[in-house]
Amino acid sequence: MIYKSYQVEQNINLIKEKLVLIYGENLSLIDDLKSSIKVSQNNLEIISYFQDDVLKNQEQFFKSVLNLSLFEKNKIFFISNASDKILPLIQEVEKKIDDQKIFVVADLLDKKSKIRNYFEKSKHTGIIPCYPDNEITLRKIVTEKLKNFKNLNTENINLILESANMNRMKLKNELEKILFFFTNKE
């Protein structure tokens, strides 16, 4: 299933699949999604890998994913820096996982990418493309974060957006400064 990033950002529980690919050039959005997943699943053990480590130590990865005891909690796995090299391993793991969730995280993937095509076409996997933010999405972030401030107007929002230069990471830093320095919310 192909998810819209803004929908998942609003409700992380939309994701029902056990295998999900998160990819795109908006690295800040990818980080936000990963953080939301970790917060929403705080009762589960979270294990992070890099693709190269998984490929070098496939046996250990399979043990970690497939071995559960009665006393262990379910796990969520993040595999970062993914590329087409990991696709055969993902296909093999997909057949064997029950309650575990695996999030495969990649940078920008072109349309010919094997892993992207697999996740888009499979009925048992999810995919979340993370495209660059536009002014509308950044404006929503500002208004949501500063909704309790009294003198927030269009001019102030435009000034904040201009300072962030259409970059979500910079915008988050600017908003943190505002929240820190303007504790009386005026």
mmCIF file of C-alpha atoms in Angstrom:
data_model
loop_
_atom_site.group_PDB
_atom_site.id
_atom_site.type_symbol
_atom_site.label_atom_id
_atom_site.label_comp_id
_atom_site.label_asym_id
_atom_site.label_seq_id
_atom_site.Cartn_x
_atom_site.Cartn_y
_atom_site.Cartn_z
ATOM 1 C CA MET A 1 0.000 0.000 0.000
ATOM 2 C CA ILE A 2 1.285 3.456 -0.872
ATOM 3 C CA TYR A 3 0.776 5.952 1.945
ATOM 4 C CA LYS A 4 0.806 9.719 1.682
ATOM 5 C CA SER A 5 3.442 11.071 4.051
ATOM 6 C CA TYR A 6 1.201 13.836 5.388
ATOM 7 C CA GLN A 7 -1.481 11.282 6.343
ATOM 8 C CA VAL A 8 1.011 9.055 8.133
ATOM 9 C CA GLU A 9 2.487 12.098 9.838
ATOM 10 C CA GLN A 10 -0.966 12.945 11.234
ATOM 11 C CA ASN A 11 -1.792 9.358 12.236
ATOM 12 C CA ILE A 12 1.104 6.931 12.458
ATOM 13 C CA ASN A 13 -1.298 4.090 13.270
ATOM 14 C CA LEU A 14 -2.440 3.978 9.639
ATOM 15 C CA ILE A 15 0.494 1.683 8.956
ATOM 16 C CA LYS A 16 -0.728 -1.907 9.264
ATOM 17 C CA GLU A 17 1.876 -3.776 7.207
ATOM 18 C CA LYS A 18 4.801 -5.621 8.763
ATOM 19 C CA LEU A 19 7.250 -4.408 6.107
ATOM 20 C CA VAL A 20 7.374 -0.721 5.205
ATOM 21 C CA LEU A 21 9.750 1.250 2.985
ATOM 22 C CA ILE A 22 10.262 4.912 3.850
ATOM 23 C CA TYR A 23 12.233 6.743 1.190
ATOM 24 C CA GLY A 24 12.798 10.155 -0.309
ATOM 25 C CA GLU A 25 14.867 13.273 -0.350
ATOM 26 C CA ASN A 26 13.125 14.886 2.632
ATOM 27 C CA LEU A 27 15.423 13.498 5.309
ATOM 28 C CA SER A 28 13.894 15.652 8.003
ATOM 29 C CA LEU A 29 10.437 14.217 7.302
ATOM 30 C CA ILE A 30 11.908 10.708 7.376
ATOM 31 C CA ASP A 31 13.418 11.464 10.799
ATOM 32 C CA ASP A 32 10.061 12.801 12.002
ATOM 33 C CA LEU A 33 8.301 9.633 10.835
ATOM 34 C CA LYS A 34 10.884 7.423 12.528
ATOM 35 C CA SER A 35 10.486 9.379 15.762
ATOM 36 C CA SER A 36 6.698 9.118 15.576
ATOM 37 C CA ILE A 37 6.922 5.368 15.040
ATOM 38 C CA LYS A 38 9.242 5.000 18.019
ATOM 39 C CA VAL A 39 6.996 7.103 20.252
ATOM 40 C CA SER A 40 3.800 5.322 19.187
ATOM 41 C CA GLN A 41 5.377 1.918 19.772
ATOM 42 C CA ASN A 42 7.124 2.706 23.054
ATOM 43 C CA ASN A 43 6.156 -0.655 24.541
ATOM 44 C CA LEU A 44 8.123 -2.508 21.839
ATOM 45 C CA GLU A 45 11.841 -3.048 21.626
ATOM 46 C CA ILE A 46 13.386 -0.972 18.838
ATOM 47 C CA ILE A 47 16.464 -2.254 17.042
ATOM 48 C CA SER A 48 18.314 -0.263 14.385
ATOM 49 C CA TYR A 49 20.637 -1.609 11.708
ATOM 50 C CA PHE A 50 22.457 -0.268 8.699
ATOM 51 C CA GLN A 51 22.070 -2.177 5.445
ATOM 52 C CA ASP A 52 25.788 -3.002 5.274
ATOM 53 C CA ASP A 53 25.739 -4.534 8.764
ATOM 54 C CA VAL A 54 22.699 -6.654 7.899
ATOM 55 C CA LEU A 55 24.252 -7.887 4.663
ATOM 56 C CA LYS A 56 27.540 -8.750 6.384
ATOM 57 C CA ASN A 57 25.817 -10.581 9.233
ATOM 58 C CA GLN A 58 22.628 -12.013 7.732
ATOM 59 C CA GLU A 59 22.508 -14.978 10.089
ATOM 60 C CA GLN A 60 22.619 -12.750 13.156
ATOM 61 C CA PHE A 61 19.925 -10.498 11.655
ATOM 62 C CA PHE A 62 17.636 -13.487 11.011
ATOM 63 C CA LYS A 63 18.157 -14.715 14.571
ATOM 64 C CA SER A 64 17.293 -11.309 15.929
ATOM 65 C CA VAL A 65 14.146 -11.018 13.809
ATOM 66 C CA LEU A 66 12.839 -14.561 14.112
ATOM 67 C CA ASN A 67 13.761 -15.654 17.634
ATOM 68 C CA LEU A 68 11.221 -14.713 20.243
ATOM 69 C CA SER A 69 10.835 -16.064 23.717
ATOM 70 C CA LEU A 70 7.765 -15.896 25.890
ATOM 71 C CA PHE A 71 9.344 -13.141 27.938
ATOM 72 C CA GLU A 72 10.481 -10.883 25.104
ATOM 73 C CA LYS A 73 8.379 -8.120 23.765
ATOM 74 C CA ASN A 74 7.726 -7.772 20.071
ATOM 75 C CA LYS A 75 10.324 -5.810 18.175
ATOM 76 C CA ILE A 76 10.485 -3.088 15.590
ATOM 77 C CA PHE A 77 13.456 -3.045 13.249
ATOM 78 C CA PHE A 78 14.826 -0.105 11.296
ATOM 79 C CA ILE A 79 17.210 -0.797 8.444
ATOM 80 C CA SER A 80 18.828 2.458 7.337
ATOM 81 C CA ASN A 81 20.702 3.365 4.160
ATOM 82 C CA ALA A 82 18.846 0.696 2.193
ATOM 83 C CA SER A 83 19.295 0.053 -1.505
ATOM 84 C CA ASP A 84 18.435 -2.657 -4.029
ATOM 85 C CA LYS A 85 21.121 -4.906 -2.510
ATOM 86 C CA ILE A 86 18.919 -5.765 0.456
ATOM 87 C CA LEU A 87 15.832 -6.781 -1.545
ATOM 88 C CA PRO A 88 16.520 -10.581 -1.606
ATOM 89 C CA LEU A 89 16.951 -10.564 2.166
ATOM 90 C CA ILE A 90 13.747 -8.562 2.641
ATOM 91 C CA GLN A 91 11.814 -10.996 0.458
ATOM 92 C CA GLU A 92 13.126 -13.902 2.500
ATOM 93 C CA VAL A 93 12.328 -12.262 5.840
ATOM 94 C CA GLU A 94 8.842 -11.283 4.666
ATOM 95 C CA LYS A 95 7.830 -14.940 4.427
ATOM 96 C CA LYS A 96 8.949 -15.674 7.976
ATOM 97 C CA ILE A 97 7.944 -12.739 10.186
ATOM 98 C CA ASP A 98 4.822 -12.831 12.301
ATOM 99 C CA ASP A 99 4.463 -9.985 14.773
ATOM 100 C CA GLN A 100 7.666 -8.095 14.038
ATOM 101 C CA LYS A 101 7.669 -4.876 12.044
ATOM 102 C CA ILE A 102 10.521 -3.894 9.773
ATOM 103 C CA PHE A 103 10.953 -0.361 8.467
ATOM 104 C CA VAL A 104 13.395 -0.067 5.595
ATOM 105 C CA VAL A 105 14.691 3.492 5.239
ATOM 106 C CA ALA A 106 16.322 4.759 2.046
ATOM 107 C CA ASP A 107 17.326 8.012 0.443
ATOM 108 C CA LEU A 108 15.885 9.043 -2.886
ATOM 109 C CA LEU A 109 15.072 6.007 -5.063
ATOM 110 C CA ASP A 110 14.405 6.372 -8.778
ATOM 111 C CA LYS A 111 11.414 4.747 -10.456
ATOM 112 C CA LYS A 112 13.523 1.870 -11.796
ATOM 113 C CA SER A 113 14.680 0.870 -8.326
ATOM 114 C CA LYS A 114 13.946 -2.801 -7.629
ATOM 115 C CA ILE A 115 13.216 -2.307 -3.955
ATOM 116 C CA ARG A 116 10.865 0.593 -4.649
ATOM 117 C CA ASN A 117 9.015 -1.407 -7.317
ATOM 118 C CA TYR A 118 8.714 -4.398 -5.011
ATOM 119 C CA PHE A 119 7.225 -2.391 -2.150
ATOM 120 C CA GLU A 120 4.864 -0.508 -4.481
ATOM 121 C CA LYS A 121 3.498 -3.644 -6.132
ATOM 122 C CA SER A 122 3.349 -6.044 -3.207
ATOM 123 C CA LYS A 123 0.027 -6.335 -1.403
ATOM 124 C CA HIS A 124 1.718 -7.182 1.897
ATOM 125 C CA THR A 125 4.067 -4.219 2.180
ATOM 126 C CA GLY A 126 3.708 -0.497 2.690
ATOM 127 C CA ILE A 127 5.633 2.383 1.200
ATOM 128 C CA ILE A 128 5.884 6.022 2.271
ATOM 129 C CA PRO A 129 7.506 8.428 -0.202
ATOM 130 C CA CYS A 130 8.849 11.573 1.459
ATOM 131 C CA TYR A 131 8.887 14.406 -1.046
ATOM 132 C CA PRO A 132 10.258 17.887 -0.334
ATOM 133 C CA ASP A 133 8.087 20.139 1.776
ATOM 134 C CA ASN A 134 6.180 22.966 0.195
ATOM 135 C CA GLU A 135 5.088 26.231 1.749
ATOM 136 C CA ILE A 136 1.677 24.842 2.696
ATOM 137 C CA THR A 137 3.064 21.940 4.738
ATOM 138 C CA LEU A 138 5.607 24.155 6.476
ATOM 139 C CA ARG A 139 2.916 26.747 7.228
ATOM 140 C CA LYS A 140 0.805 24.000 8.839
ATOM 141 C CA ILE A 141 3.736 22.985 11.009
ATOM 142 C CA VAL A 142 4.226 26.570 12.201
ATOM 143 C CA THR A 143 0.556 27.177 12.954
ATOM 144 C CA GLU A 144 0.240 23.851 14.772
ATOM 145 C CA LYS A 145 3.327 24.421 16.931
ATOM 146 C CA LEU A 146 2.454 28.031 17.746
ATOM 147 C CA LYS A 147 -1.321 27.763 17.938
ATOM 148 C CA ASN A 148 -1.416 28.949 21.573
ATOM 149 C CA PHE A 149 0.533 32.135 20.882
ATOM 150 C CA LYS A 150 -1.541 35.317 21.044
ATOM 151 C CA ASN A 151 0.004 37.574 18.403
ATOM 152 C CA LEU A 152 0.689 35.008 15.721
ATOM 153 C CA ASN A 153 -0.278 36.431 12.349
ATOM 154 C CA THR A 154 0.511 35.874 8.686
ATOM 155 C CA GLU A 155 3.385 38.330 8.759
ATOM 156 C CA ASN A 156 5.055 36.483 11.666
ATOM 157 C CA ILE A 157 4.537 33.125 9.980
ATOM 158 C CA ASN A 158 6.040 34.432 6.733
ATOM 159 C CA LEU A 159 9.040 35.760 8.642
ATOM 160 C CA ILE A 160 9.587 32.373 10.297
ATOM 161 C CA LEU A 161 9.249 30.547 6.963
ATOM 162 C CA GLU A 162 11.640 32.965 5.288
ATOM 163 C CA SER A 163 14.165 32.391 8.054
ATOM 164 C CA ALA A 164 13.836 28.618 7.625
ATOM 165 C CA ASN A 165 14.376 28.859 3.863
ATOM 166 C CA MET A 166 11.869 26.069 3.070
ATOM 167 C CA ASN A 167 13.874 23.586 5.153
ATOM 168 C CA ARG A 168 11.985 21.513 7.718
ATOM 169 C CA MET A 169 15.026 20.976 9.916
ATOM 170 C CA LYS A 170 15.773 24.701 10.066
ATOM 171 C CA LEU A 171 12.104 25.389 10.686
ATOM 172 C CA LYS A 172 12.075 23.013 13.655
ATOM 173 C CA ASN A 173 15.144 24.757 15.071
ATOM 174 C CA GLU A 174 13.488 28.171 14.651
ATOM 175 C CA LEU A 175 10.321 26.942 16.337
ATOM 176 C CA GLU A 176 12.301 25.498 19.236
ATOM 177 C CA LYS A 177 13.971 28.880 19.728
ATOM 178 C CA ILE A 178 10.617 30.636 19.703
ATOM 179 C CA LEU A 179 9.123 28.167 22.182
ATOM 180 C CA PHE A 180 12.142 28.508 24.442
ATOM 181 C CA PHE A 181 12.447 32.293 24.445
ATOM 182 C CA PHE A 182 8.781 33.222 24.392
ATOM 183 C CA THR A 183 7.503 31.205 27.318
ATOM 184 C CA ASN A 184 4.675 33.671 28.013
ATOM 185 C CA LYS A 185 3.259 32.880 24.533
ATOM 186 C CA GLU A 186 2.877 36.391 23.255
#
